Amino acid sequence: MISQEHITRTLQNQVREGKVAHAYLFTGSRGTGKTTCSKILAKAVNCLGPVDGNPCLECAVCKGIEEGSILDVTEMDAASNNGVNDIRSLRDEANFAPTVCKYRVYIIDEVHMLSQSAFNALLKIMEEPPPHVLFILATTEPHKVPATIISRCQRYDFRRIRPEDSAERLLYIAGEEGITLTEDAAGLIARLSNGGMRDALSLLDQCMAAETEVTPQVVADTAGIAGREQMFALSDAVLSGDTAKALTLVTELYDRAKEIDRICEELTGHFRDMLICRSVRDPSGMVVCLPDELERLRKQADSTPPERILAVLDDLQACSAALGKVPDKKVELEMTIIRLCGGGGKPAVQPQAEAAASADVAALQARIGELERLIASLSSAPGRLAPAAAARETPLPEEQPVRVAPPEPPKSKPEPVRPAPAPEPEPAPEPATEPLPQWEELLREMENREPALFSLMDGSTAVRSGKTVIISSPNPMLRGMLLTNNIGAKLADLVEQKLGSRHKLRIAKKAQPKAAESRPSAFQDILSRAAGEGVEIRMQNNDRNAGDSSGI
């Protein structure tokens, strides 16, 4: 086990102290050692002579488990044995004591592939496991394992194998096999395996089958990649705007059977490494490459603005996403390369202009803020009012004084002076009314939903004035009924549903016939004469009807 010290150390302590759990869950990406660790743990807990928590690999139990001749250790692939009957037979068998070993160990690989009924059957035995049973579950997708299963296991997350550890292991295996493997080639295999030891070993086998001496070029040819040298050349052509050279390099790589997807992926990774070198002081822990390559990356990154690298990465990511949808991948990559180079041999964005734009962002924001403050100060300065303020400060035109005609000289016989009526304020004009065509439809719906209310509103019409609905109805009881039994609120709700907003309701007043002009009454004549003579008049209403003046 390599690059998993956080797991191996804990398991060694448990075996050494005899405090082994009854269930383990090993999770992690492919090729990180989950199944290998499961087999080693099965040997360690049953070994007749463990050495510091490790199996001795010499006793009969260790050899029998390695050969597969001991039936107390069972390895089951859940991808092909995922039914409930498989788990039921396992559960029935687990009740029997082991024949040779101390523990019955059940290794279930890809446990997330079990069906729901199989998980339920497995949960039953994991809830009350026999003391001689040990479950080791391995999966690459722990989120698909039920929480009830996970909660009954000790979970260990396997990390991706470090490139340096993978390269060291590859060099050891090549030495044991008598194959010459250079350190650069081992580092390239480790980087291509993406943290998976199984993938690294598989690629090493292919290289060993091709050549007895494995070099970086052999690895690149076997894996179908372009290699660092080609990526440096291609990236330099893109950054310098040399469209012809960039397209020539892509064509050469394609003619050498390099997949377009792989070329795009490697170029994206190269610019990603450049961005890391530009953004981090010590990128050695984030960029997997040789020391001399890291120095070249740093020089290339230092001469390129980060905005330019980010723009190239955006275009390459878009190209990678489009490659699976287009009929000709080479054309798609060539179009992207031409855009990156700017077309016509000129870079898409001049580096000097990019640097200046990047440097001026803060200055531009400062200038915008200064302009905003200047506008605010001009608005508040005397004589420089903002348009809205100027409109508010414009004085209204003065009212012209009302000229009153001088009184006529008194005649020989003075006319009786009548008190002038007090001027009434002129009513504010009401908003214009508009027809309400939805009213008929509202009445039809009311007839079906609220027949009692419809009987009250039948024959009515309505108009709208702003946010007010004015109702005209021949029913004289309508005004009083709308104030009782919550009828008004119900009608307002129906109007809101029909018009889409809340409106006030008002009952239209009936038009009063215009009173015929008549001569002043005797009572009014008396009042006029008394006022002309300066006689004080006191009036008292003795009638219950305040509108009737006959009792004064």
Coordinates of C-alpha atoms in Angstrom, one line a residue:
M1 CA 0.0 0.0 0.0
I2 CA 1.4 3.4 -1.1
S3 CA 0.2 6.9 -0.4
Q4 CA -2.4 5.7 2.1
E5 CA -0.4 6.0 5.4
H6 CA -3.4 7.5 7.2
I7 CA -5.3 4.2 6.6
T8 CA -2.6 1.6 7.0
R9 CA -1.3 3.1 10.3
T10 CA -4.8 2.9 11.8
L11 CA -5.5 -0.6 10.6
Q12 CA -2.1 -1.8 11.9
N13 CA -2.9 -0.4 15.4
Q14 CA -6.3 -2.1 15.4
V15 CA -4.8 -5.5 14.4
R16 CA -1.9 -5.1 16.9
E17 CA -4.3 -4.3 19.8
G18 CA -7.0 -6.8 18.7
K19 CA -9.6 -4.1 18.4
V20 CA -11.0 -5.0 15.0
A21 CA -14.3 -3.6 13.9
H22 CA -17.0 -5.8 12.5
A23 CA -17.5 -3.8 9.3
Y24 CA -15.3 -1.5 7.2
L25 CA -16.2 0.7 4.2
F26 CA -13.3 1.6 1.8
T27 CA -14.0 4.4 -0.6
G28 CA -11.9 6.2 -3.3
S29 CA -11.3 6.5 -7.0
R30 CA -10.2 3.5 -9.1
G31 CA -6.7 2.1 -8.7
T32 CA -6.0 3.5 -5.2
G33 CA -5.8 0.1 -3.4
K34 CA -9.2 -0.6 -1.9
T35 CA -9.4 -4.2 -2.9
T36 CA -5.7 -4.8 -2.1
C37 CA -6.1 -3.3 1.3
S38 CA -9.2 -5.5 1.9
K39 CA -7.2 -8.7 1.2
I40 CA -4.3 -7.6 3.3
L41 CA -6.6 -6.8 6.2
A42 CA -8.3 -10.3 5.8
K43 CA -4.8 -11.9 6.1
A44 CA -3.8 -9.7 9.0
V45 CA -6.8 -10.5 11.2
N46 CA -6.4 -14.2 10.6
C47 CA -2.6 -14.5 10.5
L48 CA -1.2 -17.0 12.9
G49 CA 1.9 -14.8 13.5
P50 CA 1.3 -11.2 12.6
V51 CA 4.3 -8.9 12.6
D52 CA 3.6 -5.4 14.1
G53 CA 0.0 -5.5 12.7
N54 CA 1.0 -6.8 9.3
P55 CA 0.4 -10.4 8.1
C56 CA 3.5 -12.6 8.1
L57 CA 2.7 -14.0 4.6
E58 CA 4.4 -17.3 5.7
C59 CA 1.9 -19.1 7.7
A60 CA -0.7 -21.6 6.2
V61 CA -3.5 -19.1 6.6
C62 CA -1.8 -16.3 4.8
K63 CA -0.8 -18.6 2.0
G64 CA -4.2 -20.2 1.8
I65 CA -5.9 -16.8 1.5
E66 CA -3.5 -15.8 -1.2
E67 CA -4.1 -18.9 -3.1
G68 CA -7.9 -18.8 -2.5
S69 CA -8.1 -22.2 -1.0
I70 CA -9.5 -21.1 2.4
L71 CA -13.3 -20.7 2.2
D72 CA -13.5 -18.6 5.3
V73 CA -12.5 -15.5 3.2
T74 CA -15.1 -14.8 0.5
E75 CA -14.7 -12.1 -2.1
M76 CA -18.0 -11.2 -3.9
D77 CA -18.4 -8.8 -6.8
A78 CA -21.6 -6.9 -6.2
A79 CA -21.8 -5.8 -9.9
S80 CA -22.7 -9.3 -10.9
N81 CA -24.1 -10.7 -7.7
N82 CA -26.4 -7.9 -6.6
G83 CA -29.6 -9.8 -5.9
V84 CA -31.3 -10.4 -2.6
N85 CA -30.8 -14.1 -2.9
D86 CA -27.0 -13.7 -3.0
I87 CA -27.1 -11.7 0.2
R88 CA -29.5 -14.2 1.8
S89 CA -27.2 -17.1 1.1
L90 CA -24.3 -15.0 2.5
R91 CA -26.3 -14.3 5.6
D92 CA -27.2 -17.9 6.2
E93 CA -23.6 -19.0 5.7
A94 CA -22.3 -16.3 8.1
N95 CA -24.1 -18.0 11.1
F96 CA -21.6 -20.9 10.9
A97 CA -18.3 -20.6 12.7
P98 CA -15.2 -20.4 10.5
T99 CA -13.4 -23.7 9.8
V100 CA -9.8 -22.6 9.7
C101 CA -9.5 -18.9 10.3
K102 CA -10.5 -16.8 13.3
Y103 CA -12.9 -14.6 11.3
R104 CA -15.2 -15.2 8.4
V105 CA -14.3 -12.3 6.1
Y106 CA -16.7 -11.1 3.4
I107 CA -15.2 -8.7 0.9
I108 CA -18.0 -7.1 -1.2
D109 CA -16.5 -5.1 -4.1
E110 CA -18.5 -2.3 -5.8
V111 CA -21.1 -2.6 -3.0
H112 CA -23.1 0.4 -4.4
M113 CA -24.3 -2.0 -7.2
L114 CA -26.5 -4.0 -4.8
S115 CA -30.2 -3.7 -5.2
Q116 CA -32.4 -2.1 -2.5
S117 CA -33.7 -5.4 -1.3
A118 CA -30.2 -6.8 -1.2
F119 CA -29.1 -3.8 0.9
N120 CA -32.0 -4.5 3.3
A121 CA -31.0 -8.1 3.7
L122 CA -27.4 -7.0 4.3
L123 CA -28.5 -4.5 6.9
K124 CA -30.3 -7.2 8.8
I125 CA -27.1 -9.1 9.5
M126 CA -25.0 -6.0 10.0
E127 CA -27.3 -4.8 12.7
E128 CA -26.6 -7.9 14.9
P129 CA -23.4 -9.5 13.4
P130 CA -22.0 -12.7 14.8
P131 CA -18.7 -12.1 16.6
H132 CA -16.7 -14.2 14.1
V133 CA -17.9 -12.2 11.0
L134 CA -16.0 -9.3 9.4
F135 CA -17.5 -7.3 6.5
I136 CA -15.2 -5.2 4.2
L137 CA -17.2 -3.1 1.7
A138 CA -15.4 -1.3 -1.2
T139 CA -16.9 1.2 -3.5
T140 CA -16.0 4.1 -5.8
E141 CA -19.4 5.8 -5.3
P142 CA -20.2 6.0 -1.6
H143 CA -23.1 8.4 -2.1
K144 CA -25.1 5.4 -3.5
V145 CA -24.7 3.3 -0.4
P146 CA -27.6 3.7 2.1
A147 CA -26.8 5.8 5.2
T148 CA -28.0 2.9 7.4
I149 CA -25.2 0.8 6.0
I150 CA -22.5 3.5 6.2
S151 CA -23.4 4.3 9.8
R152 CA -22.6 0.7 10.8
C153 CA -19.1 0.7 9.2
Q154 CA -15.8 2.4 9.9
R155 CA -15.3 4.5 6.8
Y156 CA -11.8 5.0 5.2
D157 CA -11.4 7.3 2.2
F158 CA -8.5 6.4 -0.1
R159 CA -6.6 9.3 -1.6
R160 CA -5.2 9.5 -5.1
I161 CA -1.7 8.1 -5.2
R162 CA 1.0 10.8 -5.3
P163 CA 2.9 11.0 -8.6
E164 CA 6.3 10.6 -6.9
D165 CA 5.1 7.5 -5.0
S166 CA 3.7 6.0 -8.2
A167 CA 6.9 6.7 -10.1
E168 CA 9.0 5.1 -7.4
R169 CA 6.9 2.0 -7.4
L170 CA 7.1 1.8 -11.2
L171 CA 10.9 2.0 -11.1
Y172 CA 10.9 -0.8 -8.5
I173 CA 8.6 -3.1 -10.6
A174 CA 10.7 -2.4 -13.8
G175 CA 13.9 -3.3 -11.9
E176 CA 12.3 -6.6 -10.7
E177 CA 11.2 -7.4 -14.3
G178 CA 14.6 -6.5 -15.8
I179 CA 13.2 -3.6 -17.9
T180 CA 15.0 -0.3 -18.3
L181 CA 12.7 2.5 -17.2
T182 CA 14.0 6.1 -17.1
E183 CA 12.9 8.4 -14.3
D184 CA 11.4 10.8 -16.8
A185 CA 9.3 8.0 -18.3
A186 CA 8.2 6.8 -14.9
G187 CA 7.2 10.4 -14.0
L188 CA 5.2 10.7 -17.2
I189 CA 3.4 7.4 -16.6
A190 CA 2.6 8.6 -13.1
R191 CA 1.2 11.8 -14.4
L192 CA -0.9 10.1 -17.0
S193 CA -2.4 7.6 -14.6
N194 CA -4.1 10.5 -12.6
G195 CA -3.5 9.0 -9.2
G196 CA -4.5 5.4 -10.1
M197 CA -1.8 2.7 -9.6
R198 CA -3.7 0.1 -11.7
D199 CA -3.7 2.5 -14.7
A200 CA 0.0 3.2 -14.2
L201 CA 0.8 -0.5 -14.2
S202 CA -1.3 -1.2 -17.2
L203 CA 0.4 1.6 -19.2
L204 CA 3.8 0.3 -18.0
D205 CA 2.9 -3.2 -19.3
Q206 CA 2.1 -1.7 -22.7
C207 CA 5.4 0.2 -22.9
M208 CA 7.4 -2.9 -21.8
A209 CA 5.7 -4.9 -24.6
A210 CA 6.7 -2.2 -27.1
E211 CA 10.3 -1.6 -26.1
T212 CA 12.8 -3.1 -23.7
E213 CA 13.9 0.5 -22.8
V214 CA 11.0 2.7 -21.8
T215 CA 11.7 6.4 -22.5
P216 CA 9.3 9.4 -22.4
Q217 CA 8.9 9.2 -26.2
V218 CA 7.9 5.5 -25.9
V219 CA 5.4 6.4 -23.2
A220 CA 4.0 9.3 -25.4
D221 CA 3.7 7.0 -28.4
T222 CA 2.1 4.2 -26.5
A223 CA -0.4 6.5 -24.7
G224 CA -1.2 8.5 -27.8
I225 CA -0.2 11.8 -26.3
A226 CA 1.7 14.8 -27.8
G227 CA 4.3 15.2 -25.1
R228 CA 5.6 18.3 -23.3
E229 CA 7.9 19.5 -26.1
Q230 CA 5.0 19.6 -28.6
M231 CA 2.8 21.4 -26.0
F232 CA 5.5 24.0 -25.4
A233 CA 5.8 24.6 -29.1
L234 CA 2.0 24.8 -29.6
S235 CA 1.5 27.1 -26.7
D236 CA 4.3 29.4 -27.8
A237 CA 2.7 29.6 -31.3
V238 CA -0.7 30.4 -29.8
L239 CA 0.6 33.1 -27.5
S240 CA 2.7 34.7 -30.3
G241 CA -0.2 34.7 -32.7
D242 CA 1.6 32.4 -35.2
T243 CA -1.5 30.8 -36.8
A244 CA 0.4 28.9 -39.5
K245 CA 2.8 27.3 -37.0
A246 CA 0.0 26.4 -34.6
L247 CA -2.1 24.7 -37.3
T248 CA 0.9 22.9 -38.6
L249 CA 1.7 21.4 -35.2
V250 CA -1.9 20.3 -34.8
T251 CA -1.8 18.6 -38.2
E252 CA 1.5 16.9 -37.4
L253 CA 0.1 15.5 -34.1
Y254 CA -3.1 14.4 -35.8
D255 CA -1.1 12.6 -38.6
R256 CA 0.9 10.7 -35.9
A257 CA -2.4 9.2 -34.7
K258 CA -2.9 11.6 -31.7
E259 CA -6.5 11.9 -30.8
I260 CA -8.0 15.4 -31.1
D261 CA -9.6 15.0 -27.7
R262 CA -6.2 14.2 -26.2
I263 CA -4.5 17.1 -27.9
C264 CA -7.1 19.6 -26.6
E265 CA -6.9 18.0 -23.1
E266 CA -3.1 18.3 -23.0
L267 CA -3.1 21.9 -24.2
T268 CA -5.7 22.8 -21.6
G269 CA -3.6 21.1 -18.9
H270 CA -0.5 23.0 -20.2
F271 CA -2.2 26.4 -19.9
R272 CA -3.6 25.3 -16.5
D273 CA -0.1 24.7 -15.3
M274 CA 1.0 28.1 -16.7
L275 CA -1.8 29.7 -14.7
I276 CA -0.8 27.9 -11.5
C277 CA 2.8 29.0 -12.0
R278 CA 1.6 32.6 -12.5
S279 CA -0.6 32.6 -9.5
V280 CA 1.3 30.6 -6.8
R281 CA 4.8 31.3 -5.5
D282 CA 5.7 27.6 -5.2
P283 CA 3.7 25.5 -7.7
S284 CA 5.8 22.4 -7.4
G285 CA 3.1 20.7 -5.3
M286 CA 0.4 21.5 -7.8
V287 CA 2.1 21.0 -11.1
V288 CA 3.3 17.5 -12.1
C289 CA 6.3 17.8 -14.3
L290 CA 10.1 17.5 -14.3
P291 CA 12.2 20.3 -12.7
D292 CA 13.5 21.6 -16.1
E293 CA 9.9 21.7 -17.4
L294 CA 8.7 23.6 -14.4
E295 CA 11.3 26.2 -15.0
R296 CA 10.2 26.6 -18.6
L297 CA 6.6 26.8 -17.5
R298 CA 7.5 29.6 -15.1
K299 CA 9.3 31.6 -17.8
Q300 CA 6.4 31.1 -20.2
A301 CA 3.9 32.1 -17.5
D302 CA 5.8 35.2 -16.4
S303 CA 5.7 36.6 -20.0
T304 CA 2.0 36.1 -20.3
P305 CA -0.7 38.2 -18.5
P306 CA -3.1 36.0 -16.4
E307 CA -6.1 37.5 -18.3
R308 CA -4.6 36.1 -21.5
I309 CA -4.2 32.6 -20.0
L310 CA -7.7 32.7 -18.6
A311 CA -9.1 33.6 -22.0
V312 CA -7.3 30.7 -23.7
L313 CA -8.5 28.3 -21.0
D314 CA -12.1 29.5 -21.6
D315 CA -11.9 28.8 -25.3
L316 CA -10.2 25.4 -24.8
Q317 CA -12.8 24.3 -22.3
A318 CA -15.6 25.3 -24.7
C319 CA -13.8 23.4 -27.5
S320 CA -13.5 20.3 -25.3
A321 CA -17.2 20.4 -24.6
A322 CA -18.1 20.8 -28.3
L323 CA -15.9 18.0 -29.5
G324 CA -18.4 15.3 -28.6
K325 CA -21.2 17.1 -30.6
V326 CA -19.5 17.9 -33.9
P327 CA -18.9 15.5 -36.8
D328 CA -15.3 16.6 -37.5
K329 CA -13.3 17.2 -34.3
K330 CA -10.2 18.4 -36.2
V331 CA -12.1 21.3 -37.7
E332 CA -13.5 22.3 -34.3
L333 CA -10.0 22.4 -32.8
E334 CA -8.5 24.2 -35.8
M335 CA -11.3 26.9 -35.5
T336 CA -10.4 27.3 -31.8
I337 CA -6.7 27.6 -32.6
I338 CA -7.4 30.3 -35.2
R339 CA -9.5 32.2 -32.7
L340 CA -6.8 31.9 -30.1
C341 CA -4.2 33.2 -32.5
G342 CA -6.4 36.1 -33.5
G343 CA -6.6 35.1 -37.2
G344 CA -4.3 36.4 -39.9
G345 CA -1.2 35.7 -37.8
K346 CA -2.1 38.4 -35.2
P347 CA -2.9 37.6 -31.6
A348 CA -6.5 37.9 -30.6
V349 CA -5.6 40.4 -27.9
Q350 CA -2.3 42.2 -27.9
P351 CA -0.4 41.4 -24.6
Q352 CA 0.5 45.1 -24.1
A353 CA -3.1 46.1 -24.4
E354 CA -4.2 43.4 -22.1
A355 CA -1.7 44.4 -19.5
A356 CA -2.7 48.0 -19.8
A357 CA -6.4 47.2 -19.5
S358 CA -5.7 45.0 -16.4
A359 CA -3.6 47.8 -14.8
D360 CA -6.2 50.4 -15.5
V361 CA -9.2 48.7 -14.0
A362 CA -8.6 50.2 -10.5
A363 CA -7.9 53.6 -12.0
L364 CA -11.0 53.4 -14.2
Q365 CA -13.1 52.6 -11.1
A366 CA -11.5 55.5 -9.3
R367 CA -12.4 57.9 -12.2
I368 CA -16.0 56.7 -12.2
G369 CA -16.3 57.4 -8.5
E370 CA -14.8 60.8 -9.0
L371 CA -17.3 61.6 -11.7
E372 CA -20.1 60.5 -9.5
R373 CA -18.9 62.8 -6.7
L374 CA -18.5 65.7 -9.1
I375 CA -22.1 65.3 -10.4
A376 CA -23.4 65.2 -6.9
S377 CA -21.5 68.4 -6.0
L378 CA -22.8 70.2 -9.1
S379 CA -26.3 69.2 -8.2
S380 CA -26.1 70.7 -4.8
A381 CA -24.2 73.9 -5.9
P382 CA -26.3 77.2 -5.9
G383 CA -27.6 78.1 -9.4
R384 CA -26.8 74.6 -10.7
L385 CA -29.8 72.6 -9.7
A386 CA -30.4 69.2 -11.0
P387 CA -33.3 68.9 -13.5
A388 CA -35.7 67.4 -10.9
A389 CA -34.7 69.9 -8.3
A390 CA -35.1 72.8 -10.7
A391 CA -38.5 71.6 -11.6
R392 CA -39.5 71.5 -7.9
E393 CA -38.1 75.0 -7.2
T394 CA -39.8 76.7 -10.1
P395 CA -42.2 79.3 -8.6
L396 CA -45.8 79.2 -9.4
P397 CA -47.3 82.2 -11.3
E398 CA -48.8 84.7 -8.9
E399 CA -52.5 84.9 -8.7
Q400 CA -54.0 88.1 -10.2
P401 CA -55.9 90.2 -7.7
V402 CA -59.7 90.2 -8.2
R403 CA -60.9 93.6 -9.0
V404 CA -64.3 94.5 -7.3
A405 CA -66.5 97.1 -9.0
P406 CA -67.3 100.0 -6.7
P407 CA -70.8 100.0 -5.2
E408 CA -73.5 102.0 -6.9
P409 CA -74.8 105.1 -5.2
P410 CA -77.9 104.4 -3.1
K411 CA -81.3 105.2 -4.7
S412 CA -84.0 107.2 -3.1
K413 CA -85.6 104.1 -1.7
P414 CA -83.0 101.6 -0.4
E415 CA -83.4 98.1 -1.6
P416 CA -83.5 95.4 1.0
V417 CA -80.1 94.0 1.6
R418 CA -79.9 90.2 1.2
P419 CA -77.1 88.2 2.7
A420 CA -74.7 87.0 0.0
P421 CA -74.3 83.2 0.1
A422 CA -70.8 82.0 1.2
P423 CA -68.7 80.8 -1.8
E424 CA -68.5 77.1 -1.9
P425 CA -65.2 75.4 -2.7
E426 CA -64.9 74.1 -6.1
P427 CA -65.0 70.2 -6.0
A428 CA -61.8 68.5 -7.2
P429 CA -62.4 66.8 -10.5
E430 CA -62.9 63.1 -10.3
P431 CA -60.9 60.7 -12.5
A432 CA -62.4 59.9 -15.8
T433 CA -64.6 56.8 -15.8
E434 CA -64.2 54.0 -18.2
P435 CA -66.5 51.1 -19.1
L436 CA -66.1 47.8 -17.4
P437 CA -66.7 45.1 -20.0
Q438 CA -65.8 42.4 -17.4
W439 CA -68.8 43.2 -15.3
E440 CA -71.2 41.1 -17.4
E441 CA -68.9 38.1 -17.2
L442 CA -68.6 38.7 -13.5
L443 CA -72.4 38.6 -13.1
R444 CA -72.6 35.3 -15.1
E445 CA -69.9 33.7 -12.9
M446 CA -71.7 35.1 -9.8
E447 CA -74.9 33.5 -10.9
N448 CA -73.3 30.1 -10.8
R449 CA -71.0 30.5 -7.8
E450 CA -73.0 33.0 -5.6
P451 CA -76.7 32.9 -6.5
A452 CA -77.7 34.8 -3.4
L453 CA -75.4 37.7 -4.2
F454 CA -76.4 37.6 -7.9
S455 CA -80.1 38.1 -6.9
L456 CA -78.9 41.3 -5.2
M457 CA -76.7 42.5 -8.1
D458 CA -79.0 41.4 -11.0
G459 CA -79.5 44.2 -13.5
S460 CA -76.6 46.3 -12.3
T461 CA -73.9 48.0 -14.4
A462 CA -70.5 49.3 -13.4
V463 CA -67.7 51.6 -14.6
R464 CA -64.2 52.0 -13.3
S465 CA -62.6 55.3 -12.2
G466 CA -59.0 54.8 -11.3
K467 CA -58.9 52.2 -8.4
T468 CA -62.7 52.5 -7.8
V469 CA -65.5 50.5 -9.3
I470 CA -68.8 52.5 -9.4
I471 CA -71.9 50.3 -9.4
S472 CA -75.3 51.4 -10.7
S473 CA -78.2 49.2 -9.6
P474 CA -82.0 49.5 -9.6
N475 CA -82.1 47.7 -6.3
P476 CA -82.6 50.3 -3.6
M477 CA -81.4 47.9 -0.9
L478 CA -78.0 47.3 -2.4
R479 CA -76.3 50.1 -0.5
G480 CA -77.5 48.8 2.9
M481 CA -76.8 45.1 2.1
L482 CA -73.2 45.8 1.1
L483 CA -72.6 47.0 4.7
T484 CA -73.9 43.9 6.4
N485 CA -73.2 40.2 6.4
N486 CA -69.8 40.6 4.8
I487 CA -71.4 40.9 1.4
G488 CA -69.3 43.9 0.5
A489 CA -66.1 42.0 1.2
K490 CA -67.2 39.0 -0.8
L491 CA -68.1 41.3 -3.8
A492 CA -64.7 43.0 -3.5
D493 CA -63.0 39.6 -3.6
L494 CA -64.9 38.7 -6.8
V495 CA -63.9 42.0 -8.4
E496 CA -60.3 41.5 -7.5
Q497 CA -60.2 38.0 -9.0
K498 CA -61.7 39.3 -12.2
L499 CA -59.6 42.6 -12.6
G500 CA -56.4 41.3 -11.1
S501 CA -56.0 44.0 -8.4
R502 CA -57.9 45.3 -5.4
H503 CA -60.5 48.1 -6.1
K504 CA -62.8 50.1 -3.9
L505 CA -66.6 49.7 -4.4
R506 CA -69.0 52.7 -4.6
I507 CA -72.7 52.9 -5.3
A508 CA -73.6 55.5 -7.9
K509 CA -76.0 58.3 -6.7
K510 CA -79.3 58.7 -8.5
A511 CA -79.5 61.8 -10.6
Q512 CA -81.8 64.4 -8.9
P513 CA -84.2 66.4 -11.2
K514 CA -83.2 70.0 -11.6
A515 CA -85.3 72.2 -9.4
A516 CA -87.4 74.7 -11.4
E517 CA -86.4 78.3 -10.9
S518 CA -88.9 80.1 -8.6
R519 CA -89.2 83.4 -6.8
P520 CA -87.8 83.8 -3.3
S521 CA -90.2 82.6 -0.6
A522 CA -91.7 84.8 1.9
F523 CA -89.5 83.4 4.6
Q524 CA -86.4 84.2 2.6
D525 CA -87.7 87.8 2.0
I526 CA -88.1 88.2 5.8
L527 CA -84.5 87.1 6.3
S528 CA -83.3 89.5 3.7
R529 CA -85.1 92.5 5.1
A530 CA -84.0 91.7 8.7
A531 CA -80.4 91.5 7.6
G532 CA -80.7 94.8 5.8
E533 CA -82.1 96.5 8.9
G534 CA -79.3 95.1 11.1
V535 CA -81.8 92.9 13.1
E536 CA -80.1 89.9 14.9
I537 CA -81.8 86.6 13.9
R538 CA -81.6 83.4 16.0
M539 CA -82.8 80.2 14.4
Q540 CA -83.8 77.0 16.2
N541 CA -84.7 73.6 14.6
N542 CA -87.7 72.2 16.4
D543 CA -88.4 69.4 13.8
R544 CA -86.7 66.0 13.9
N545 CA -86.0 66.3 10.2
A546 CA -82.8 68.4 10.0
G547 CA -83.4 69.0 6.3
D548 CA -86.7 70.7 6.8
S549 CA -86.6 74.5 7.6
S550 CA -90.3 75.0 8.2
G551 CA -89.9 74.8 12.0
I552 CA -87.4 77.7 12.2

